[in-house]
Amino acid sequence: MSNVNKVVLAYSGGLDTSVILKWLEDTYNCEVVTFTADIGQGEEVEPAREKAKAMGVKEIYIEDLREEFARDYVFPMFRANTIYEGEYLLGTSIARPLIAKRLVEIANETGADAIAHGATGKGNDQVRFELGAYALKPDVKVIAPWREWDLLSREKLMAYAKEHDIPVDFAKAGKKSPYSMDANSLHISYEGGILEDPWAEPEEDMWRWTVSPEQAPDTPTYIELTYQKGDVVAIDGKKVTPGQVMEQLNKIGGDNGIGRADIVENRYVGMKSRGAYETPGGTILLKAHRAIESLTLDREVAHLKDELMPRYAELIYNGYWWSPEREMLQEMIDASQQTVNGKVRLKLYKGNVIVVGRQSDSDSLFDESIATFEDDAGAYDQKDAEGFIKLNALRLRIAARRRR
Amino acid sequence: MSNVNKVVLAYSGGLDTSVILKWLEDTYNCEVVTFTADIGQGEEVEPAREKAKAMGVKEIYIEDLREEFARDYVFPMFRANTIYEGEYLLGTSIARPLIAKRLVEIANETGADAIAHGATGKGNDQVRFELGAYALKPDVKVIAPWREWDLLSREKLMAYAKEHDIPVDFAKAGKKSPYSMDANSLHISYEGGILEDPWAEPEEDMWRWTVSPEQAPDTPTYIELTYQKGDVVAIDGKKVTPGQVMEQLNKIGGDNGIGRADIVENRYVGMKSRGAYETPGGTILLKAHRAIESLTLDREVAHLKDELMPRYAELIYNGYWWSPEREMLQEMIDASQQTVNGKVRLKLYKGNVIVVGRQSDSDSLFDESIATFEDDAGAYDQKDAEGFIKLNALRLRIAARRRR
Amino acid sequence: MSNVNKVVLAYSGGLDTSVILKWLEDTYNCEVVTFTADIGQGEEVEPAREKAKAMGVKEIYIEDLREEFARDYVFPMFRANTIYEGEYLLGTSIARPLIAKRLVEIANETGADAIAHGATGKGNDQVRFELGAYALKPDVKVIAPWREWDLLSREKLMAYAKEHDIPVDFAKAGKKSPYSMDANSLHISYEGGILEDPWAEPEEDMWRWTVSPEQAPDTPTYIELTYQKGDVVAIDGKKVTPGQVMEQLNKIGGDNGIGRADIVENRYVGMKSRGAYETPGGTILLKAHRAIESLTLDREVAHLKDELMPRYAELIYNGYWWSPEREMLQEMIDASQQTVNGKVRLKLYKGNVIVVGRQSDSDSLFDESIATFEDDAGAYDQKDAEGFIKLNALRLRIAARRRR
Amino acid sequence: MSNVNKVVLAYSGGLDTSVILKWLEDTYNCEVVTFTADIGQGEEVEPAREKAKAMGVKEIYIEDLREEFARDYVFPMFRANTIYEGEYLLGTSIARPLIAKRLVEIANETGADAIAHGATGKGNDQVRFELGAYALKPDVKVIAPWREWDLLSREKLMAYAKEHDIPVDFAKAGKKSPYSMDANSLHISYEGGILEDPWAEPEEDMWRWTVSPEQAPDTPTYIELTYQKGDVVAIDGKKVTPGQVMEQLNKIGGDNGIGRADIVENRYVGMKSRGAYETPGGTILLKAHRAIESLTLDREVAHLKDELMPRYAELIYNGYWWSPEREMLQEMIDASQQTVNGKVRLKLYKGNVIVVGRQSDSDSLFDESIATFEDDAGAYDQKDAEGFIKLNALRLRIAARRRR
């Protein structure tokens, strides 16, 4: 084992990271700093303090990062209408760079020379944590116990916990969900269990944040989102922070059966995997943002954004948030959002997000006087179209004549 | 007026094209050939024969193109998961190249030197008709009466029809819908009227092909689609032709409130316009095709397709179906579909298209033995991930060290 | 003719624009403001003042725009390594937006309601002038005499000039070059004449700015360029302005036979045309900028720039400098240049631009300790490569197993 | 060590691979099959037979792959005008997939379960060999001795050779070039030595295939290349095979000082490295292919190719020749080349490749009657340009009005 003096651990207080905590101390003979963050996963983080204390940890970081997460990660990503492989709203991917950044910052504050995480060696999350950490602190040592140890089953973990007197709620740990889950303000995800058969439909009781469309109310809910520079700043006319946007839209979306996705996706490490996701607020945001852009964005800007979006999504999915190419694309995306101001009115009904109106007093490029089917009083000269078509056709005509 | 001896007119038998027929004869002193096609618009085409005869037309073409339209235009387009500006399934755009091709072929058969259409000078359809015609018959003369005449209102058209004894159902023509509509096997569209205010919600009685999600059945409908090389070849295990796919999916989709879209789009001629669309079958096809691809397509192939899709969609929207660049992209898209074989199971419910299963005996790239959260018996070596991450991080680390 | 009170004319003082001046007054019964700019074409602009006065013009603008042209147009373009269709350095294209901008600004200052230019109806320049003008002053009237009048030959122009007592140097005008030429600080171009046969080699006496490689010195010239944020700021260690960069590199490049290009290009208006270009300084700049970027730019940033460059070049070629999509791309390009600092050493010899050294004390990402073929003291762990390759190969292996 | 019974080794007969041969036998206790190919590196391959025999090898493969290499690898790549990072013609990269393919085929023929190569753990070549091998034979074992052993210097290799009685020409091995070199029909490359300082100019005596521009003849050489479907099929009117194309153009290019490149490139494994390359024939081919395409390719097809080229180049550079995404792009590229037929005339002079003519009787899209500056007899209506510009400007004008 290489020399490690102090390691910052992304710590949830659950079975896995509690075992890791102990294992790190024993294996590396090092001090452990714990870091526990509220990023909207919907579980209390404060209990992690007592558990860490009970295990002898001296430096304990517990933080509420919900606003930062929404403002600096989720919102910038939605400015690009980001979606991976046509279906996935990147709920897990977008949280990792923030965790990586805080791990590194805490390592710098506490003089730690390593960080550790509880992600497995098969998934994307290890890549996202580690690329972020290396980009921000290039000589950091990263410890990924799942790639090193042989505690590869729940039973072994529990035996290890018992053997080492690790304070774990064994009753709760024993009844664990059959799914591997991850949650934050943007989404909750499910993998494993019966989902490993892509032909099997998820069971209704798996879902936690949304009712099914069938169980959603029989009457629609209307909401109005106000945008400034591509971000939601008010809901139904009431000013809200980014964190509140996520919270309120998750609630209203979940209540209306919105935001379930069930997909097979391509992991960066080379395999296909099946995942189920609930992203109620994000599903609303994607639809609404496209709607306000449809009114306020130039055509060619919108098309260029659409062409670059899959690349941008791939970067985030693969863990390259803290890369110069992501930052370079972000400059362009953010520059495009200066005029994305206005309001979108939405109807939410049993899984559907329906745009029913969009408006921008300051920046609408929709010109009724030109677009109208009625008399336009000369705003548009229909005769221009002939020349437009003729010159666009010229290369096709020359080629067609040549072919004869 | 330039010399025109004979012109082939895209003729519906309605007020507009009946007036055009007469106007062409009078203005160009030429013979008119009529061409009327059933492309799934849901109206009888045979009555156009009597009307054309009554107006003295000698060469009358009436054709059922529904299979050709689905097979050679709609299906190839859906192989690319094509969608314009994130929302529009290109229902109008994809029909125009077929009409253009038949107009040109009929001109060649009948010795006509011109073609004519009833599209206005503000829209995309004139471009699509004419680019197609020029690409296929470079020296054809195109007549677009709406860009030439001064009959710019319904009243003037009706007056002209009366004055020239044109056989028109004035009762029907007088009660015309407030919307400008277009329909074919893929969709029906609405523009104009109250839609010219992008803040106004469409009225429920505008929609013709779909019930509202509210009025759709309270129990879901499950269907199973079988794919061969990217195309649907069977529904619920029963072999179907491309034309039948469209017909059956439109029915089942429309019954379940699926496929409404209400968008502001960017026209090729430079303005934004608001349109409402019903595309029930197409909405199902898009979702299902992505699902079968998720199982059978290589990751990088899928991502490359995603990056090129907006460009491909733009080409079709703008009228460049008959261009070498569209054909070149199609070669690539079609090549990618060799392994897109298998089945998708869908749940349709009140506007939702939910993928509940996908399967491919012959071509699935989903490898459960590798993806599993359980013991994988060495199929995947987790230690490989460390080197993978380290080398992917190398450039980021070098840059970070340099920044310090 | 629509009402025009005052028109700003891009005026060179030569035959064509002198005739246009008179023709505008007569045809539109309007006042003409002349605008003549030095953008490095290598001809005196001051004589245009006397000629304009002689023709009764009251508002005469004569300006030296060489620094602005180099700083705000040429330099930003070279940050992207811009080249159209693999060969053309966009010398004409990049000057038009500046002219368009000044025409519009002068129109605003003088209260003119129209602008006029001397570009023909077949070329790209009309598009570049007019798109720029419309983007900056949307209701401006644009007059393009070559698309309106019937003075379509040199003889007719000269006859018109004589008839209207236009002060023209008939001796000079009569001996005009067989080529249509355009010049500015970036290049000089030739079209027409024997170049209309793409199989014909240009005659040696056509070229004006460069000696032939054969006639260039037999000993090479070495120069050193210093870059700050992607722009050249010093030559051989001596600080220079952007305008001086162009002037000095044109001289040294031309003396060494550098920068001739002879190409068939695709015009935006739909035809192919053959052009010959001399771009001595630009040819050096392109090579040198790539070299400094090779040392200081991240790999993925460089690759993304390379992928977007053809689009950016197309925008400039087609006349969309003053468009939101060009500005959006520029944001990204400029953001990438923060670290493009350092020096490039070049050897110039008989048409060749050879990079012989590149260096960046502040921003080099070339890490000798890692790249070395010698012992690297553990800077790079060769064993990481195995995992890197294994995971990158995983999808290929799964697919290969499936194929068997 | 895992069980290996028989391994196919890419064997040159030199010091390194001779040591590997012995080391494999000793380390893995397995049989070794040698594979030596002539891919135009300019060294005899037959001597490898005696050396292998002397070391007791029973299955010896020695093959002349020059035609296959040129026809199936180099030529398809040049159809795309492929160039990596603006400068590198991919000479090493394009040879690796062929070697990988033959290694795998020989493994299948001889019943070997492993392959081995002599590439180091820092470079791109290991990746290219191994990705290819895994894609073609997913369960093959790959042995890369440089990543495993500790013979990390020339001295240790020579000591090992002496100790094990390996027949090596010690005199030759001891005088080895200071550069790491690789050669084939497309190029010869140099890395290491003084090149590890990017500010140092290569020494003249390093270069092997080209004279310097200074030493090249004082009179130019003209050649004419005939193209069919994007490939050269004749030189100066004389039919040639792909292998002969490479041989003859390398000769004539090298004689004229053509094809040297000196660059800093970004390796796939994450570091920058400095390389010098001689690619005389390839440099001619790139220029000539662009010239014949400029005459025969549609504008939008050409631009799409240009936009995708960097991606295609990256795939080849990174080792993904045998991937579905490369094959998919190749389908598109090859489809574009159907009309790329005709002749290109070139002037070669002291490092310069100058296109002086291009011609295509069958497929030229250059229409002199339209492009001419003279009277075009109505082939092009200049008035069409006004409508073309007006509609292209419409979105810009609407936005500009909105901004006021």
PDB file of N, CA and C in Angstrom, chain D residues 91-137:
ATOM      1  N   GLY D  91       0.375   7.946 -40.842  1.00  0.00           N
ATOM      2  CA  GLY D  91       1.146   6.863 -41.441  1.00  0.00           C
ATOM      3  C   GLY D  91       1.305   5.642 -40.552  1.00  0.00           C
ATOM      4  N   THR D  92       1.595   5.830 -39.275  1.00  0.00           N
ATOM      5  CA  THR D  92       1.715   4.678 -38.389  1.00  0.00           C
ATOM      6  C   THR D  92       0.349   4.082 -38.084  1.00  0.00           C
ATOM      7  N   SER D  93      -0.586   4.956 -37.789  1.00  0.00           N
ATOM      8  CA  SER D  93      -1.909   4.527 -37.330  1.00  0.00           C
ATOM      9  C   SER D  93      -2.583   3.582 -38.313  1.00  0.00           C
ATOM     10  N   ILE D  94      -2.434   3.869 -39.603  1.00  0.00           N
ATOM     11  CA  ILE D  94      -3.214   3.129 -40.591  1.00  0.00           C
ATOM     12  C   ILE D  94      -2.635   1.741 -40.862  1.00  0.00           C
ATOM     13  N   ALA D  95      -1.379   1.517 -40.473  1.00  0.00           N
ATOM     14  CA  ALA D  95      -0.793   0.192 -40.703  1.00  0.00           C
ATOM     15  C   ALA D  95      -1.161  -0.803 -39.607  1.00  0.00           C
ATOM     16  N   ARG D  96      -1.438  -0.324 -38.422  1.00  0.00           N
ATOM     17  CA  ARG D  96      -1.660  -1.220 -37.299  1.00  0.00           C
ATOM     18  C   ARG D  96      -2.868  -2.132 -37.464  1.00  0.00           C
ATOM     19  N   PRO D  97      -3.982  -1.625 -38.006  1.00  0.00           N
ATOM     20  CA  PRO D  97      -5.155  -2.514 -38.143  1.00  0.00           C
ATOM     21  C   PRO D  97      -4.878  -3.719 -39.044  1.00  0.00           C
ATOM     22  N   LEU D  98      -4.060  -3.520 -40.053  1.00  0.00           N
ATOM     23  CA  LEU D  98      -3.738  -4.635 -40.943  1.00  0.00           C
ATOM     24  C   LEU D  98      -2.902  -5.682 -40.198  1.00  0.00           C
ATOM     25  N   ILE D  99      -1.910  -5.220 -39.451  1.00  0.00           N
ATOM     26  CA  ILE D  99      -1.090  -6.155 -38.673  1.00  0.00           C
ATOM     27  C   ILE D  99      -1.964  -6.904 -37.661  1.00  0.00           C
ATOM     28  N   ALA D 100      -2.828  -6.165 -36.987  1.00  0.00           N
ATOM     29  CA  ALA D 100      -3.715  -6.797 -36.004  1.00  0.00           C
ATOM     30  C   ALA D 100      -4.576  -7.873 -36.663  1.00  0.00           C
ATOM     31  N   LYS D 101      -5.090  -7.552 -37.821  1.00  0.00           N
ATOM     32  CA  LYS D 101      -5.943  -8.508 -38.524  1.00  0.00           C
ATOM     33  C   LYS D 101      -5.167  -9.768 -38.885  1.00  0.00           C
ATOM     34  N   ARG D 102      -3.968  -9.605 -39.411  1.00  0.00           N
ATOM     35  CA  ARG D 102      -3.199 -10.790 -39.792  1.00  0.00           C
ATOM     36  C   ARG D 102      -2.769 -11.592 -38.556  1.00  0.00           C
ATOM     37  N   LEU D 103      -2.416 -10.927 -37.493  1.00  0.00           N
ATOM     38  CA  LEU D 103      -2.062 -11.653 -36.257  1.00  0.00           C
ATOM     39  C   LEU D 103      -3.221 -12.547 -35.829  1.00  0.00           C
ATOM     40  N   VAL D 104      -4.405 -11.990 -35.858  1.00  0.00           N
ATOM     41  CA  VAL D 104      -5.584 -12.743 -35.426  1.00  0.00           C
ATOM     42  C   VAL D 104      -5.886 -13.886 -36.398  1.00  0.00           C
ATOM     43  N   GLU D 105      -5.783 -13.615 -37.684  1.00  0.00           N
ATOM     44  CA  GLU D 105      -6.054 -14.660 -38.667  1.00  0.00           C
ATOM     45  C   GLU D 105      -5.048 -15.813 -38.527  1.00  0.00           C
ATOM     46  N   ILE D 106      -3.790 -15.446 -38.302  1.00  0.00           N
ATOM     47  CA  ILE D 106      -2.776 -16.485 -38.130  1.00  0.00           C
ATOM     48  C   ILE D 106      -3.013 -17.248 -36.835  1.00  0.00           C
ATOM     49  N   ALA D 107      -3.439 -16.546 -35.806  1.00  0.00           N
ATOM     50  CA  ALA D 107      -3.795 -17.244 -34.557  1.00  0.00           C
ATOM     51  C   ALA D 107      -4.904 -18.257 -34.823  1.00  0.00           C
ATOM     52  N   ASN D 108      -5.885 -17.841 -35.602  1.00  0.00           N
ATOM     53  CA  ASN D 108      -6.975 -18.775 -35.910  1.00  0.00           C
ATOM     54  C   ASN D 108      -6.475 -19.965 -36.730  1.00  0.00           C
ATOM     55  N   GLU D 109      -5.591 -19.714 -37.695  1.00  0.00           N
ATOM     56  CA  GLU D 109      -5.067 -20.790 -38.539  1.00  0.00           C
ATOM     57  C   GLU D 109      -4.190 -21.772 -37.763  1.00  0.00           C
ATOM     58  N   THR D 110      -3.406 -21.216 -36.845  1.00  0.00           N
ATOM     59  CA  THR D 110      -2.429 -22.061 -36.143  1.00  0.00           C
ATOM     60  C   THR D 110      -2.942 -22.554 -34.802  1.00  0.00           C
ATOM     61  N   GLY D 111      -4.134 -22.177 -34.450  1.00  0.00           N
ATOM     62  CA  GLY D 111      -4.670 -22.588 -33.157  1.00  0.00           C
ATOM     63  C   GLY D 111      -4.011 -21.895 -31.983  1.00  0.00           C
ATOM     64  N   ALA D 112      -3.434 -20.744 -32.222  1.00  0.00           N
ATOM     65  CA  ALA D 112      -2.828 -19.997 -31.118  1.00  0.00           C
ATOM     66  C   ALA D 112      -3.910 -19.311 -30.302  1.00  0.00           C
ATOM     67  N   ASP D 113      -3.632 -19.146 -29.015  1.00  0.00           N
ATOM     68  CA  ASP D 113      -4.610 -18.484 -28.145  1.00  0.00           C
ATOM     69  C   ASP D 113      -4.158 -17.093 -27.718  1.00  0.00           C
ATOM     70  N   ALA D 114      -3.006 -16.671 -28.222  1.00  0.00           N
ATOM     71  CA  ALA D 114      -2.516 -15.356 -27.822  1.00  0.00           C
ATOM     72  C   ALA D 114      -1.780 -14.697 -28.972  1.00  0.00           C
ATOM     73  N   ILE D 115      -1.646 -13.373 -28.883  1.00  0.00           N
ATOM     74  CA  ILE D 115      -0.788 -12.632 -29.789  1.00  0.00           C
ATOM     75  C   ILE D 115       0.130 -11.757 -28.934  1.00  0.00           C
ATOM     76  N   ALA D 116       1.254 -11.338 -29.532  1.00  0.00           N
ATOM     77  CA  ALA D 116       2.172 -10.474 -28.803  1.00  0.00           C
ATOM     78  C   ALA D 116       2.745  -9.438 -29.758  1.00  0.00           C
ATOM     79  N   HIS D 117       3.063  -8.282 -29.214  1.00  0.00           N
ATOM     80  CA  HIS D 117       3.629  -7.208 -30.030  1.00  0.00           C
ATOM     81  C   HIS D 117       4.711  -6.500 -29.235  1.00  0.00           C
ATOM     82  N   GLY D 118       5.521  -5.717 -29.930  1.00  0.00           N
ATOM     83  CA  GLY D 118       6.639  -5.055 -29.297  1.00  0.00           C
ATOM     84  C   GLY D 118       6.433  -3.580 -29.020  1.00  0.00           C
ATOM     85  N   ALA D 119       5.179  -3.146 -28.944  1.00  0.00           N
ATOM     86  CA  ALA D 119       4.920  -1.724 -28.689  1.00  0.00           C
ATOM     87  C   ALA D 119       4.995  -1.432 -27.196  1.00  0.00           C
ATOM     88  N   THR D 120       5.412  -0.218 -26.870  1.00  0.00           N
ATOM     89  CA  THR D 120       5.574   0.141 -25.464  1.00  0.00           C
ATOM     90  C   THR D 120       4.241   0.522 -24.821  1.00  0.00           C
ATOM     91  N   GLY D 121       4.299   0.689 -23.512  1.00  0.00           N
ATOM     92  CA  GLY D 121       3.099   1.011 -22.757  1.00  0.00           C
ATOM     93  C   GLY D 121       2.752   2.485 -22.723  1.00  0.00           C
ATOM     94  N   LYS D 122       3.534   3.294 -23.396  1.00  0.00           N
ATOM     95  CA  LYS D 122       3.275   4.728 -23.388  1.00  0.00           C
ATOM     96  C   LYS D 122       2.644   5.233 -24.665  1.00  0.00           C
ATOM     97  N   GLY D 123       2.669   4.410 -25.677  1.00  0.00           N
ATOM     98  CA  GLY D 123       2.347   4.913 -26.995  1.00  0.00           C
ATOM     99  C   GLY D 123       0.952   4.572 -27.454  1.00  0.00           C
ATOM    100  N   ASN D 124       0.647   4.969 -28.685  1.00  0.00           N
ATOM    101  CA  ASN D 124      -0.636   4.679 -29.299  1.00  0.00           C
ATOM    102  C   ASN D 124      -0.678   3.286 -29.902  1.00  0.00           C
ATOM    103  N   ASP D 125       0.477   2.744 -30.271  1.00  0.00           N
ATOM    104  CA  ASP D 125       0.462   1.529 -31.075  1.00  0.00           C
ATOM    105  C   ASP D 125      -0.073   0.325 -30.317  1.00  0.00           C
ATOM    106  N   GLN D 126       0.272   0.215 -29.047  1.00  0.00           N
ATOM    107  CA  GLN D 126      -0.296  -0.851 -28.238  1.00  0.00           C
ATOM    108  C   GLN D 126      -1.829  -0.826 -28.321  1.00  0.00           C
ATOM    109  N   VAL D 127      -2.382   0.388 -28.253  1.00  0.00           N
ATOM    110  CA  VAL D 127      -3.843   0.516 -28.285  1.00  0.00           C
ATOM    111  C   VAL D 127      -4.374   0.051 -29.631  1.00  0.00           C
ATOM    112  N   ARG D 128      -3.728   0.472 -30.686  1.00  0.00           N
ATOM    113  CA  ARG D 128      -4.190   0.123 -32.030  1.00  0.00           C
ATOM    114  C   ARG D 128      -4.104  -1.389 -32.261  1.00  0.00           C
ATOM    115  N   PHE D 129      -2.991  -1.999 -31.882  1.00  0.00           N
ATOM    116  CA  PHE D 129      -2.879  -3.452 -32.038  1.00  0.00           C
ATOM    117  C   PHE D 129      -3.984  -4.162 -31.247  1.00  0.00           C
ATOM    118  N   GLU D 130      -4.141  -3.756 -30.021  1.00  0.00           N
ATOM    119  CA  GLU D 130      -4.991  -4.533 -29.119  1.00  0.00           C
ATOM    120  C   GLU D 130      -6.474  -4.302 -29.353  1.00  0.00           C
ATOM    121  N   LEU D 131      -6.863  -3.047 -29.639  1.00  0.00           N
ATOM    122  CA  LEU D 131      -8.278  -2.826 -29.969  1.00  0.00           C
ATOM    123  C   LEU D 131      -8.649  -3.632 -31.207  1.00  0.00           C
ATOM    124  N   GLY D 132      -7.761  -3.627 -32.188  1.00  0.00           N
ATOM    125  CA  GLY D 132      -8.024  -4.418 -33.389  1.00  0.00           C
ATOM    126  C   GLY D 132      -8.151  -5.891 -33.080  1.00  0.00           C
ATOM    127  N   ALA D 133      -7.211  -6.417 -32.297  1.00  0.00           N
ATOM    128  CA  ALA D 133      -7.237  -7.839 -31.976  1.00  0.00           C
ATOM    129  C   ALA D 133      -8.506  -8.215 -31.207  1.00  0.00           C
ATOM    130  N   TYR D 134      -8.841  -7.406 -30.219  1.00  0.00           N
ATOM    131  CA  TYR D 134     -10.037  -7.717 -29.420  1.00  0.00           C
ATOM    132  C   TYR D 134     -11.315  -7.635 -30.259  1.00  0.00           C
ATOM    133  N   ALA D 135     -11.339  -6.685 -31.208  1.00  0.00           N
ATOM    134  CA  ALA D 135     -12.538  -6.532 -32.032  1.00  0.00           C
ATOM    135  C   ALA D 135     -12.716  -7.720 -32.972  1.00  0.00           C
ATOM    136  N   LEU D 136     -11.605  -8.329 -33.368  1.00  0.00           N
ATOM    137  CA  LEU D 136     -11.672  -9.405 -34.354  1.00  0.00           C
ATOM    138  C   LEU D 136     -11.679 -10.788 -33.702  1.00  0.00           C
ATOM    139  N   LYS D 137     -11.167 -10.873 -32.502  1.00  0.00           N
ATOM    140  CA  LYS D 137     -11.083 -12.164 -31.808  1.00  0.00           C
ATOM    141  C   LYS D 137     -11.220 -11.844 -30.317  1.00  0.00           C
TER     142      LYS D 137
END
